[in-house]
PDB file of C-alpha atoms in Angstrom:
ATOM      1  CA  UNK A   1       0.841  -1.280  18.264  1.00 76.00           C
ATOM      2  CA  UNK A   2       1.950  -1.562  14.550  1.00 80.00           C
ATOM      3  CA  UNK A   3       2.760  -5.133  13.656  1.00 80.00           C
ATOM      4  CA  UNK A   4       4.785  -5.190  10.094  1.00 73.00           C
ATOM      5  CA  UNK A   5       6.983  -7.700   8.152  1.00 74.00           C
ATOM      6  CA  UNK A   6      10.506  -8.283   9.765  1.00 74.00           C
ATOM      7  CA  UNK A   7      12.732  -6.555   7.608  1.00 69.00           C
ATOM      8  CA  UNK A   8      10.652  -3.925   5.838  1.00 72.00           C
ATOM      9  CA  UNK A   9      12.399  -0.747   7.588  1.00 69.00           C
ATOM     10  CA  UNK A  10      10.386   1.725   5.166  1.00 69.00           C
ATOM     11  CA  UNK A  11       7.364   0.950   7.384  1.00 72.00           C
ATOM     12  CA  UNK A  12       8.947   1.054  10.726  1.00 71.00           C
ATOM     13  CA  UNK A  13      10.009   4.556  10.243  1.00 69.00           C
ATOM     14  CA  UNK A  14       6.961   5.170   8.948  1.00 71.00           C
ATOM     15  CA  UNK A  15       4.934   3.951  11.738  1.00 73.00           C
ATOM     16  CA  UNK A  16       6.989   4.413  14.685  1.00 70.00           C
ATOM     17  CA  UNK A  17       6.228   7.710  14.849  1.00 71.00           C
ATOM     18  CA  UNK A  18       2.358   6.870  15.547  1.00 71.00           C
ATOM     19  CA  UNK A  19       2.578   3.887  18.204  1.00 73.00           C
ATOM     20  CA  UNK A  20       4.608   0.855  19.033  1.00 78.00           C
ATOM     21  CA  UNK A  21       6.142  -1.151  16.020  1.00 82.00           C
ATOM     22  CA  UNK A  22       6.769  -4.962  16.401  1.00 81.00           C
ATOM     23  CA  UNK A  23       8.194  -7.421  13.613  1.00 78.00           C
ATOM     24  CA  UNK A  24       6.928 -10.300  12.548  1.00 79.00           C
ATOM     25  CA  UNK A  25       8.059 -12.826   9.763  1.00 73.00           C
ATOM     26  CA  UNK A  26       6.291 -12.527   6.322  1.00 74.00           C
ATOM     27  CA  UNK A  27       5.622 -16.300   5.471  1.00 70.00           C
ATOM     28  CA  UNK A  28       4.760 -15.193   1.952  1.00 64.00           C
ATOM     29  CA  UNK A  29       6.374 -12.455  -0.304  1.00 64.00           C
ATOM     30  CA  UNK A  30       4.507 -11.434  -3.509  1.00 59.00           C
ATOM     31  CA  UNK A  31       4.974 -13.571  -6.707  1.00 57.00           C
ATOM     32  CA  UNK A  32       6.846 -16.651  -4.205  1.00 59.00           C
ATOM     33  CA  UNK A  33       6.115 -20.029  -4.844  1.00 57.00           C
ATOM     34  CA  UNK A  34       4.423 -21.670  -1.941  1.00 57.00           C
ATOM     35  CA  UNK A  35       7.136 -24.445  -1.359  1.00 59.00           C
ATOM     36  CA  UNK A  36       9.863 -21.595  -0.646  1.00 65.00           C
ATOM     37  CA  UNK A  37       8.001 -20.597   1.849  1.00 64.00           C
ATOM     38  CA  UNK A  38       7.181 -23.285   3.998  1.00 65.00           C
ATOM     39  CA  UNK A  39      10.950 -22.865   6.027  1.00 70.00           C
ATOM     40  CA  UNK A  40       9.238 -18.757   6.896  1.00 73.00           C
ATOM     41  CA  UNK A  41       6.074 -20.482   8.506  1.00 76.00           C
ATOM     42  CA  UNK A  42       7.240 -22.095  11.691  1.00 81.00           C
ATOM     43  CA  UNK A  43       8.956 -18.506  12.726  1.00 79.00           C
ATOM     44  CA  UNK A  44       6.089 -16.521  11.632  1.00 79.00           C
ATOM     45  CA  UNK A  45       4.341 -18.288  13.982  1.00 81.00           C
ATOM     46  CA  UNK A  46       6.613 -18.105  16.992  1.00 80.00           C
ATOM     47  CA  UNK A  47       6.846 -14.287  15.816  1.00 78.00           C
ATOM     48  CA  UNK A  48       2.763 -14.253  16.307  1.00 83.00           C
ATOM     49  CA  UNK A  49       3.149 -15.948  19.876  1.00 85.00           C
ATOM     50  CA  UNK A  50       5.628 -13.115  20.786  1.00 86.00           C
ATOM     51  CA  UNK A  51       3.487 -10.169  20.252  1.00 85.00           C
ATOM     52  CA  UNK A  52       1.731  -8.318  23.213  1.00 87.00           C
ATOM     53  CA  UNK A  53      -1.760  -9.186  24.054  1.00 90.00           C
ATOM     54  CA  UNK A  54      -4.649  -6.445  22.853  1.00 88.00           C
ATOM     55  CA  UNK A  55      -8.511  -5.742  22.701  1.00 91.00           C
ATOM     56  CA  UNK A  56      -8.778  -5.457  19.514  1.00 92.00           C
ATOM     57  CA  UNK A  57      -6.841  -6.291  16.250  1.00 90.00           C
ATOM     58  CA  UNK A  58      -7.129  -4.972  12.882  1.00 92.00           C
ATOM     59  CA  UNK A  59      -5.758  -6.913   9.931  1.00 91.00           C
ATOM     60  CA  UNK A  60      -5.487  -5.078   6.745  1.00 87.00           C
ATOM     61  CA  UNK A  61      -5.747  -8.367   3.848  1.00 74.00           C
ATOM     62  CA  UNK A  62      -2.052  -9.090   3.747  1.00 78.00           C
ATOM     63  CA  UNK A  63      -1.463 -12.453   4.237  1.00 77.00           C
ATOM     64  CA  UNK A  64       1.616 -11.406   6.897  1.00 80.00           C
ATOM     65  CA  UNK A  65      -2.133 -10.717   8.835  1.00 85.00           C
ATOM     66  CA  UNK A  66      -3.005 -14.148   8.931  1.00 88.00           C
ATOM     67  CA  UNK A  67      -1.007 -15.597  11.672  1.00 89.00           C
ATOM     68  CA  UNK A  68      -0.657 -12.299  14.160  1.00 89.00           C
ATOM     69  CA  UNK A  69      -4.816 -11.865  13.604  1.00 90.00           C
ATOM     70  CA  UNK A  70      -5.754 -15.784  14.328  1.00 92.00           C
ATOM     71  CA  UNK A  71      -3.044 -15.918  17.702  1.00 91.00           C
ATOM     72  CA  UNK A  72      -4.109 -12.890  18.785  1.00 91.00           C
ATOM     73  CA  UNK A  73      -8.137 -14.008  18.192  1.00 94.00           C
ATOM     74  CA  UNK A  74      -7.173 -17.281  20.266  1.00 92.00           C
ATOM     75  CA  UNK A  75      -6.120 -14.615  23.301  1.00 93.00           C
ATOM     76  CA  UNK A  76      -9.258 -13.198  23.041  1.00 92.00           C
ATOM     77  CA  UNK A  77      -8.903 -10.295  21.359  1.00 92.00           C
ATOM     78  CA  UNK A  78     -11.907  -9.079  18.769  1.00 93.00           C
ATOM     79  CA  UNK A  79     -10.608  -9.323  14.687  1.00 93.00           C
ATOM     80  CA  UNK A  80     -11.482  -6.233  12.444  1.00 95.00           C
ATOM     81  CA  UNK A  81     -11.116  -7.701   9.117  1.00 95.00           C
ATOM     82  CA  UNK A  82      -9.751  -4.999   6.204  1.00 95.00           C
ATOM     83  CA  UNK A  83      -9.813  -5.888   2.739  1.00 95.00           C
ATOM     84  CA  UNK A  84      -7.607  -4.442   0.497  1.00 93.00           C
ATOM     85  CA  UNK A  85      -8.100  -0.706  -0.621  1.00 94.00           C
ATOM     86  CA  UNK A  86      -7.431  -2.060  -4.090  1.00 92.00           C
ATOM     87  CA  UNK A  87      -9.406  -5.790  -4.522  1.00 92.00           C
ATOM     88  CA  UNK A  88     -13.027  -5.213  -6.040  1.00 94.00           C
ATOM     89  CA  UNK A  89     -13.883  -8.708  -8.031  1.00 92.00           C
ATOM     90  CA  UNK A  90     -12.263 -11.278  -5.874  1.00 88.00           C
ATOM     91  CA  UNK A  91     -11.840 -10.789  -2.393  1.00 89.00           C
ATOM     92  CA  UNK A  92      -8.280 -11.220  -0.758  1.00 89.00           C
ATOM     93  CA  UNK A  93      -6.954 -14.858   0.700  1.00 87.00           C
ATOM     94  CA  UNK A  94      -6.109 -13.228   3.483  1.00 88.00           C
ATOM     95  CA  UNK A  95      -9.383 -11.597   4.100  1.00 93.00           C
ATOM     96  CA  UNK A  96     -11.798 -15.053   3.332  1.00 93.00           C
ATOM     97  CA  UNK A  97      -9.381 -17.175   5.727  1.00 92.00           C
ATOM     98  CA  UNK A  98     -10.097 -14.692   8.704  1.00 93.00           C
ATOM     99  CA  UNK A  99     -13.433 -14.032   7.944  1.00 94.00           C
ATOM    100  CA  UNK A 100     -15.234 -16.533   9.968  1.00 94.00           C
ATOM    101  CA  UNK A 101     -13.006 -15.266  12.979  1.00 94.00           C
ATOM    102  CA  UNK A 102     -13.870 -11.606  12.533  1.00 94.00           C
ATOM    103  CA  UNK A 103     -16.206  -9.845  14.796  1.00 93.00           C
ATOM    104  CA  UNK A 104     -16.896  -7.348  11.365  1.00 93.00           C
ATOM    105  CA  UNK A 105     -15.543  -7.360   7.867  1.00 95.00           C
ATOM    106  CA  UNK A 106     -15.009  -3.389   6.616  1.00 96.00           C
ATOM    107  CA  UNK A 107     -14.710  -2.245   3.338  1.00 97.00           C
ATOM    108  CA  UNK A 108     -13.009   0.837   2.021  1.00 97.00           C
ATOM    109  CA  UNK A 109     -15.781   1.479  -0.461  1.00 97.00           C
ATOM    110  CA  UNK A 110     -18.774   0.455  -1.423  1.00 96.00           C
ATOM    111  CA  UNK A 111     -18.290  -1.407  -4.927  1.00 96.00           C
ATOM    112  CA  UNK A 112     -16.408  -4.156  -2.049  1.00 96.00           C
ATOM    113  CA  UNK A 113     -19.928  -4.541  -0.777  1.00 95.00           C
ATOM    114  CA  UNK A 114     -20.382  -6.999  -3.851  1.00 94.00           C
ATOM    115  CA  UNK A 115     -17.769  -9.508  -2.454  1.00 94.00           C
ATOM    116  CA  UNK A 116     -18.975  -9.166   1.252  1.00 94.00           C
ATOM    117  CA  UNK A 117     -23.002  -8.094   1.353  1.00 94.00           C
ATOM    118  CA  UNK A 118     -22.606  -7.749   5.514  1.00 94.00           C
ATOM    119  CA  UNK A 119     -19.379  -5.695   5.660  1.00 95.00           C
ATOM    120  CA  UNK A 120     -18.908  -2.387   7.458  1.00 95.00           C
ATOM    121  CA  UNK A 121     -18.385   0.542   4.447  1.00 97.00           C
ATOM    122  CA  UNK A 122     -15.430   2.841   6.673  1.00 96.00           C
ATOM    123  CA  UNK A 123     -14.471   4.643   3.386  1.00 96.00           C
ATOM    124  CA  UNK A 124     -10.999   4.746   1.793  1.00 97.00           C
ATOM    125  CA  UNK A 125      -7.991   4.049   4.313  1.00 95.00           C
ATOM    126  CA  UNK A 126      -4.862   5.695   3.651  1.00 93.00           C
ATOM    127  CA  UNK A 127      -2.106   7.572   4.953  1.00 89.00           C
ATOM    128  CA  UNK A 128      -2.660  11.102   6.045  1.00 90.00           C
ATOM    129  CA  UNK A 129      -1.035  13.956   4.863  1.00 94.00           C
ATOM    130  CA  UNK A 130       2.560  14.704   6.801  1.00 92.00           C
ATOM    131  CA  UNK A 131       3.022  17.842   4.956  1.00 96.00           C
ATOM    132  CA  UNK A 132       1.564  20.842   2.814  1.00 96.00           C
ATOM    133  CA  UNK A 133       1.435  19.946  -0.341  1.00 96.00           C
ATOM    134  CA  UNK A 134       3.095  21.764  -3.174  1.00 97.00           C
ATOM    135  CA  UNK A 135       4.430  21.769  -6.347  1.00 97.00           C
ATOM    136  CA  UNK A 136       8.051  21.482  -6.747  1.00 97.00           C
ATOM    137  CA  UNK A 137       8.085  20.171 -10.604  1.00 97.00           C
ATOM    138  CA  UNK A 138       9.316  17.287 -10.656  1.00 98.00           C
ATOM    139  CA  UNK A 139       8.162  13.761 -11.321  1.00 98.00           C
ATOM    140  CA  UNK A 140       8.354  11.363  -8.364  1.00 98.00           C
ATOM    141  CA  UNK A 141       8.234   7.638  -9.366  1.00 98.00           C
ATOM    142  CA  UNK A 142       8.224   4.800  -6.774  1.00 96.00           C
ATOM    143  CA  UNK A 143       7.347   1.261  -6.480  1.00 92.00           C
ATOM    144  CA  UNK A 144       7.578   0.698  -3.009  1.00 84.00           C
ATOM    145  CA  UNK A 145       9.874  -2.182  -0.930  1.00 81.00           C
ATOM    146  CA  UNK A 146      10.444  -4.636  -3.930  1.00 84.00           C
ATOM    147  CA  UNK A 147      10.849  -2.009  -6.664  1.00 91.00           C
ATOM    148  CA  UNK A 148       9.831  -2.363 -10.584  1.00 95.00           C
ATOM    149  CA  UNK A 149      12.892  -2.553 -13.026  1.00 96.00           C
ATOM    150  CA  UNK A 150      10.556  -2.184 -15.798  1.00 96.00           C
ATOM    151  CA  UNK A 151       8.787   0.914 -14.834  1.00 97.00           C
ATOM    152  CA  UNK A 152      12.178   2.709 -13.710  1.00 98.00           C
ATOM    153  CA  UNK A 153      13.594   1.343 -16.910  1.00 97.00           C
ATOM    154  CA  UNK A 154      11.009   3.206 -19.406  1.00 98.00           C
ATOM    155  CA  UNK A 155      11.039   6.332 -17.094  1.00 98.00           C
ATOM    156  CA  UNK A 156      14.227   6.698 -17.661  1.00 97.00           C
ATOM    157  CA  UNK A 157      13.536   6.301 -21.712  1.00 97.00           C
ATOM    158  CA  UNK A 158      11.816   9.277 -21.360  1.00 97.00           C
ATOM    159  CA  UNK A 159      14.375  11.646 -20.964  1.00 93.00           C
ATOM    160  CA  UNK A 160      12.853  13.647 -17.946  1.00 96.00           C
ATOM    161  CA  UNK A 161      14.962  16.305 -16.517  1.00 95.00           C
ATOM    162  CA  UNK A 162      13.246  16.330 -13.526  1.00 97.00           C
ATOM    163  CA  UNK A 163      12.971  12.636 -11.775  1.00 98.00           C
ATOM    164  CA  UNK A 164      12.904  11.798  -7.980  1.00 98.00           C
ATOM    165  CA  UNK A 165      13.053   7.756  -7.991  1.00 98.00           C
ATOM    166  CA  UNK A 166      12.604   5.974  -5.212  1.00 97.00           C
ATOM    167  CA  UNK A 167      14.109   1.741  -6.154  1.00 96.00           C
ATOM    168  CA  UNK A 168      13.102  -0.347  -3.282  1.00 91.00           C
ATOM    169  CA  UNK A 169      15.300  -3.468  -3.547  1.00 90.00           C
ATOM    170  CA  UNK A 170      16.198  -2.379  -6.904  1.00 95.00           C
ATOM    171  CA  UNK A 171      19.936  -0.805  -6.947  1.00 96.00           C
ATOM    172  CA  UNK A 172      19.769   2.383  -7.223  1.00 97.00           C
ATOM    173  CA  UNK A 173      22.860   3.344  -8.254  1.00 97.00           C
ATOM    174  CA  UNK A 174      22.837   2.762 -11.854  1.00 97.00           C
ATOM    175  CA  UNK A 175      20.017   5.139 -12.494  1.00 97.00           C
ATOM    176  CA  UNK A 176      21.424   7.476 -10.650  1.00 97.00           C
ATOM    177  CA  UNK A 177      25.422   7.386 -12.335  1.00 97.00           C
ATOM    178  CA  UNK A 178      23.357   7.802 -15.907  1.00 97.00           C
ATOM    179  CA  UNK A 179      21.126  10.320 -14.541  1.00 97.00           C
ATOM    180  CA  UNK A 180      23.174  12.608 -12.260  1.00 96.00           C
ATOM    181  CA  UNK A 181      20.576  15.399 -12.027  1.00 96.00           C
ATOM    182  CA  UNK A 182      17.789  12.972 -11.157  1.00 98.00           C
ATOM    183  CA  UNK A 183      17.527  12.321  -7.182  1.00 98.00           C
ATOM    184  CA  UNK A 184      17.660   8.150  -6.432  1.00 98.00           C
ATOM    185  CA  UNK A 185      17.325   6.401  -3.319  1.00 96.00           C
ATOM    186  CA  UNK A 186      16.013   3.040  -2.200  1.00 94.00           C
ATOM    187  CA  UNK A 187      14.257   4.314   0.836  1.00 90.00           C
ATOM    188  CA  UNK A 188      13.504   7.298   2.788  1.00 90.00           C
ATOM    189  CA  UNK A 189      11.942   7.245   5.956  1.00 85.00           C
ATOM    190  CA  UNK A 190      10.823  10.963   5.004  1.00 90.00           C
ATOM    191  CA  UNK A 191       8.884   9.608   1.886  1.00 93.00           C
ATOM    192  CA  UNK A 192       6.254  11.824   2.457  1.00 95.00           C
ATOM    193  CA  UNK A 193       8.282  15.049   1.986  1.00 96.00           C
ATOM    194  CA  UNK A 194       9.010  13.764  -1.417  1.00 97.00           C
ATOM    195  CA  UNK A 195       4.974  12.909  -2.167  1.00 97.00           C
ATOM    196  CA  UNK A 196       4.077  16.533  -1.155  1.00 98.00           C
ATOM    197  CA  UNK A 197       6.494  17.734  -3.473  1.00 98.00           C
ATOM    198  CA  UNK A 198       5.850  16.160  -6.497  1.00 98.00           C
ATOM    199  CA  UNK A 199       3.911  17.637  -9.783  1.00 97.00           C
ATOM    200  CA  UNK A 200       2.995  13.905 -10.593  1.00 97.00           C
ATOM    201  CA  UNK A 201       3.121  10.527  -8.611  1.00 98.00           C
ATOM    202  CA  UNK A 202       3.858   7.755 -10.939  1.00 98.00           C
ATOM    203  CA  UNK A 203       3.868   3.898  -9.005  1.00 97.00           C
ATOM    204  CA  UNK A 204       2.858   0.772  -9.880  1.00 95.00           C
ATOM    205  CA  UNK A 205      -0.839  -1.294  -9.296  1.00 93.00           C
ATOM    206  CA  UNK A 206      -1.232  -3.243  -7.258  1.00 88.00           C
ATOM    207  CA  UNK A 207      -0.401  -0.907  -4.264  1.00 86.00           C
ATOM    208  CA  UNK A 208      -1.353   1.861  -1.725  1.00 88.00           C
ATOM    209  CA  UNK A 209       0.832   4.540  -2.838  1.00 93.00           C
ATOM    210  CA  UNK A 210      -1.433   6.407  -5.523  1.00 96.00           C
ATOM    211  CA  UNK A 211      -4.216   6.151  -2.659  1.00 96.00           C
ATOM    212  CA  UNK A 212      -1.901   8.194  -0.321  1.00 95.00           C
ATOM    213  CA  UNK A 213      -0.609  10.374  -3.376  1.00 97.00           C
ATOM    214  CA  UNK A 214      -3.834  11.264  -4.220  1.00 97.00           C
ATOM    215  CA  UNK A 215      -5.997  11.385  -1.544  1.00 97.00           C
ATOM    216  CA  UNK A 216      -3.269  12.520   1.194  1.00 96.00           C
ATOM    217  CA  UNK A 217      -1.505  15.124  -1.093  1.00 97.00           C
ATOM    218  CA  UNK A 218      -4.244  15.235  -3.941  1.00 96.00           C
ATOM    219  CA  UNK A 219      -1.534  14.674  -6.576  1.00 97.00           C
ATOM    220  CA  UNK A 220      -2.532  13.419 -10.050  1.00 97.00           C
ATOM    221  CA  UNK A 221      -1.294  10.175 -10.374  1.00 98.00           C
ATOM    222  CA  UNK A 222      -0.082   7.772 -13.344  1.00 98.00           C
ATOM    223  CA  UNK A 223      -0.625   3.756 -12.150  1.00 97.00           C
ATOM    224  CA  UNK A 224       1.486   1.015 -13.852  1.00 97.00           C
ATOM    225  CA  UNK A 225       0.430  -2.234 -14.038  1.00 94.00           C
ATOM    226  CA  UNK A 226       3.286  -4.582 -12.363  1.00 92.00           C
ATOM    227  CA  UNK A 227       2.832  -7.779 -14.169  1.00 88.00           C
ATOM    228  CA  UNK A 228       5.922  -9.257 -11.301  1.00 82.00           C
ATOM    229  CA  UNK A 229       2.946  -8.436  -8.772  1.00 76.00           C
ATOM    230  CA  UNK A 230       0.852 -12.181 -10.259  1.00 63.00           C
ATOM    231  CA  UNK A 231      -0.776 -13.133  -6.734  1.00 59.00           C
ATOM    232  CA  UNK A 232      -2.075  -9.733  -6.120  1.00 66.00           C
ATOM    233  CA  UNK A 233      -5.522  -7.535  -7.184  1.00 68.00           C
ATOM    234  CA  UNK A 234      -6.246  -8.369 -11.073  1.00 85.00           C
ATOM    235  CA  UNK A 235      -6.432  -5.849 -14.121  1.00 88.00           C
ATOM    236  CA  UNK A 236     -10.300  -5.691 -13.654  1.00 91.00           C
ATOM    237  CA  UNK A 237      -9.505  -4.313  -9.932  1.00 92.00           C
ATOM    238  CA  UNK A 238      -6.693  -1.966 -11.509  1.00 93.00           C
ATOM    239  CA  UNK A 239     -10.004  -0.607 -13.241  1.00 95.00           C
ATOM    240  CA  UNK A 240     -12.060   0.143 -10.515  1.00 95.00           C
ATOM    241  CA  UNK A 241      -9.282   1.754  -8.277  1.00 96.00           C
ATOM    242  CA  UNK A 242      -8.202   3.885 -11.031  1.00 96.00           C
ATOM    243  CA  UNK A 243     -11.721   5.408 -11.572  1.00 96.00           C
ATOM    244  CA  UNK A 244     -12.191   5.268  -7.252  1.00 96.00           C
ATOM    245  CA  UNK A 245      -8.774   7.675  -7.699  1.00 97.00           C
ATOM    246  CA  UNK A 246      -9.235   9.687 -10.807  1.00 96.00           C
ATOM    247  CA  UNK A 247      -5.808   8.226 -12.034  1.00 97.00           C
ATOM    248  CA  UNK A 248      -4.521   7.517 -15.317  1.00 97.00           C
ATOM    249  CA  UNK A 249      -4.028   2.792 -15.361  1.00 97.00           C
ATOM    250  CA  UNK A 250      -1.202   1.793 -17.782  1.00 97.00           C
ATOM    251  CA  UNK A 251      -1.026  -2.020 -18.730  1.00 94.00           C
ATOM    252  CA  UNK A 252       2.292  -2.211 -19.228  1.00 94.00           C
ATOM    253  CA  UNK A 253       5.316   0.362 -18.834  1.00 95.00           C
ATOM    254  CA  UNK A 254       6.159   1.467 -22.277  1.00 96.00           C
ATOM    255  CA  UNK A 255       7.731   4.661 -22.868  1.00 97.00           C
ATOM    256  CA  UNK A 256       5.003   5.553 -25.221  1.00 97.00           C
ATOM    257  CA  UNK A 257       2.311   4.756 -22.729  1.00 97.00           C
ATOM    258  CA  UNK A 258       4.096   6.395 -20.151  1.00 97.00           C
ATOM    259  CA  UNK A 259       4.544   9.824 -22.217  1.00 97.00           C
ATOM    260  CA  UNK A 260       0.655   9.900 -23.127  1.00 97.00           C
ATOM    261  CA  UNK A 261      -0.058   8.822 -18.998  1.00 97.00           C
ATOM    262  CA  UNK A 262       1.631  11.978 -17.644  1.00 97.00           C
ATOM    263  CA  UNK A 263       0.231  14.536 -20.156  1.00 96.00           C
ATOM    264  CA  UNK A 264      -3.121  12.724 -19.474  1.00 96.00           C
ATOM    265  CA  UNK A 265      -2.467  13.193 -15.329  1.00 95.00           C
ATOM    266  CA  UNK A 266      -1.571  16.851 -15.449  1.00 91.00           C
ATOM    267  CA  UNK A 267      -5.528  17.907 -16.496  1.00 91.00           C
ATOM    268  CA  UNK A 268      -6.666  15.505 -13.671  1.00 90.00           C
ATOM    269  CA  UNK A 269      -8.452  17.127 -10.446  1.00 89.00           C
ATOM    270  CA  UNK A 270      -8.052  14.081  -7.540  1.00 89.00           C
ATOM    271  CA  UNK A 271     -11.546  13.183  -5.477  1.00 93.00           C
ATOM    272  CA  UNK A 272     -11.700  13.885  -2.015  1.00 92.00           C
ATOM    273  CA  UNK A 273     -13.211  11.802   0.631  1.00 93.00           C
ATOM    274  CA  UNK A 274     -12.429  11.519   4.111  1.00 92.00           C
ATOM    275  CA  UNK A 275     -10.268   9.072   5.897  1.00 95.00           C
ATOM    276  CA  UNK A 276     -11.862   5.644   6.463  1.00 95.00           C
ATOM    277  CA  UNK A 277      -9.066   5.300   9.304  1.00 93.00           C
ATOM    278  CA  UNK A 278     -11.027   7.444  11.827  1.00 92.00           C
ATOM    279  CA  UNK A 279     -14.056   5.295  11.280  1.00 94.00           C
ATOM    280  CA  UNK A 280     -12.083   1.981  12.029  1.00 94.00           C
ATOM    281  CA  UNK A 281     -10.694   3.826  14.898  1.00 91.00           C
ATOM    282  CA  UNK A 282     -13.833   4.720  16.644  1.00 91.00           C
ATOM    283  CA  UNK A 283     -15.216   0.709  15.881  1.00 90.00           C
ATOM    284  CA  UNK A 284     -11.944  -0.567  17.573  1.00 89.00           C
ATOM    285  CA  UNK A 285     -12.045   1.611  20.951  1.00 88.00           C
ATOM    286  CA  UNK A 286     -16.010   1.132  21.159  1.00 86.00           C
ATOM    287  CA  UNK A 287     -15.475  -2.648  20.978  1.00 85.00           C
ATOM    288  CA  UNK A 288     -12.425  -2.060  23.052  1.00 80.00           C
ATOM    289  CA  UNK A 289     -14.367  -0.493  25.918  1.00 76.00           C
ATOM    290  CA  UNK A 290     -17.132  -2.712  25.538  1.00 73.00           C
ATOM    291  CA  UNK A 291     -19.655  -0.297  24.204  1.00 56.00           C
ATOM    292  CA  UNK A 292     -20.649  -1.625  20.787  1.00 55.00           C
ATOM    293  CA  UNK A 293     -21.102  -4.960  19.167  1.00 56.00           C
ATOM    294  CA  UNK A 294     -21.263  -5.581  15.580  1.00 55.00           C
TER     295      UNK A 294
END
């Protein structure tokens, strides 16, 4: 069982094709003031009472994790506690309120070790691959459900032939009525067609697209820094995930910048390291079945 925010239909399509998908209400969007928020609480909770009982949960250091983890560690079910593939100086909220309730904390690598001495190293966590991947020259830029007006804005400065430009909650049709041989959308559910296709990924930090553009498809990949992201993983993480991924990190989106990232990206070679997933998956059917303890 998947649990994801109410609303976000990119990742119910996603994941419904792996297991069960419930929905949940995200008290907390990125960049909101805390007191517009406080009317999303009381039915995130009764969204956490609803879900089905399990074994074992694994929260993955969103802060829509809070509530879901701590009801369904009250049932009695053990809490694997996932910090963010992208936070390597200060550790998540999410992740330090549920820590005391966790039966292990995992990291995705080891640099994370430094916020969290006792925590399980699984190794990076991200999508796998849905398709071959291949080269169909174009440039695929995304910014996933809430979109980045400035990055699609000097992209399109550029003058690129080629685009594929995936908006979000951005409208989409703007870019695509001045740009009629690009290819615009807000959402696919086949987004991975469109990864495995691309020559070059270019999205926005914080995020954990370039992890599955990289290390799922091994695409070189340009990351933007998305300054309407303020709550999230700081420039000094943007570092260290940008070396972890062999991609080229852009302060700002500037057409300038953005020309020099994607001639940089096309000499890249991505790493290769295999799927942290399958680790977490053994831990959770071992404690599961009552076979291990951590």
């Amino acid at each position: 069982m998947f649990v994801v925010a109410r609303g976000d239909r990119l990742a119910v399509e996603r994941l419904r094709r792996l297991g069960d998908v419930v929905e949940a209400a995200m008290p907390r969007r990125a960049g909101e003031p805390l007191g517009r928020t406080l009317p999303r609480w009381p039915l995130a909770l009764v969204d956490s009472l609803r879900l089905p009982r399990c074994r074992v949960f694994v929260s993955t250091g969103s802060n829509h994790s809070v509530l879901p983890a701590l009801v369904s560690r009250l049932r009695g079910a053990l809490l694997l506690n996932l910090e963010s593939i992208d936070r390597f100086t200060v550790p998540a909220k999410a992740v330090r309120i549920l820590r005391p309730f966790s039966a292990a904390t995992l990291v995705h690598w080891p640099e994370q070790r430094r916020l969290y001495p006792d925590a399980v190293v699984t190794g990076p966590v991200y999508e796998p691959p849905r398709y071959k991947p291949r080269d169909e020259g174009y440039v695929l830029v995304t910014a996933g459900t809430m979109g980045f007006r400035g990055l699609f804005d000097a992209v399109e400065r550029l003058g690129l032939r080629r685009v594929v430009l995936q908006t979000g909650r951005v409208d989409p049709e703007p870019y695509q009525k001045r740009n009629p041989g690009w290819i615009v959308f807000d959402f696919d559910p086949d987004f991975h067609r469109w990864l495995a296709g691309a020559s070059i990924v270019v999205t926005q930090f914080p995020g954990s697209t370039a992890a599955t553009a990289a290390l799922a498809y091994r695409k070189p990949v340009v990351m933007v820094v998305n300054p309407g992201l303020p709550l999230a993983a700081s420039i000094a993480d943007a570092v260290y995930y940008a070396q972890r991924l062999r991609a080229i990190l852009l302060p700002r989106a500037s057409p300038s910048l953005l020309r020099r990232g994607l001639d940089l990206a096309e000499k890249l070679e991505p790493p290769s390291y295999p799927n942290g997933g399958e680790t977490i998956a053994r831990i959770a059917v071992s404690l599961a079945e009552g076979r291990h303890r951590l």
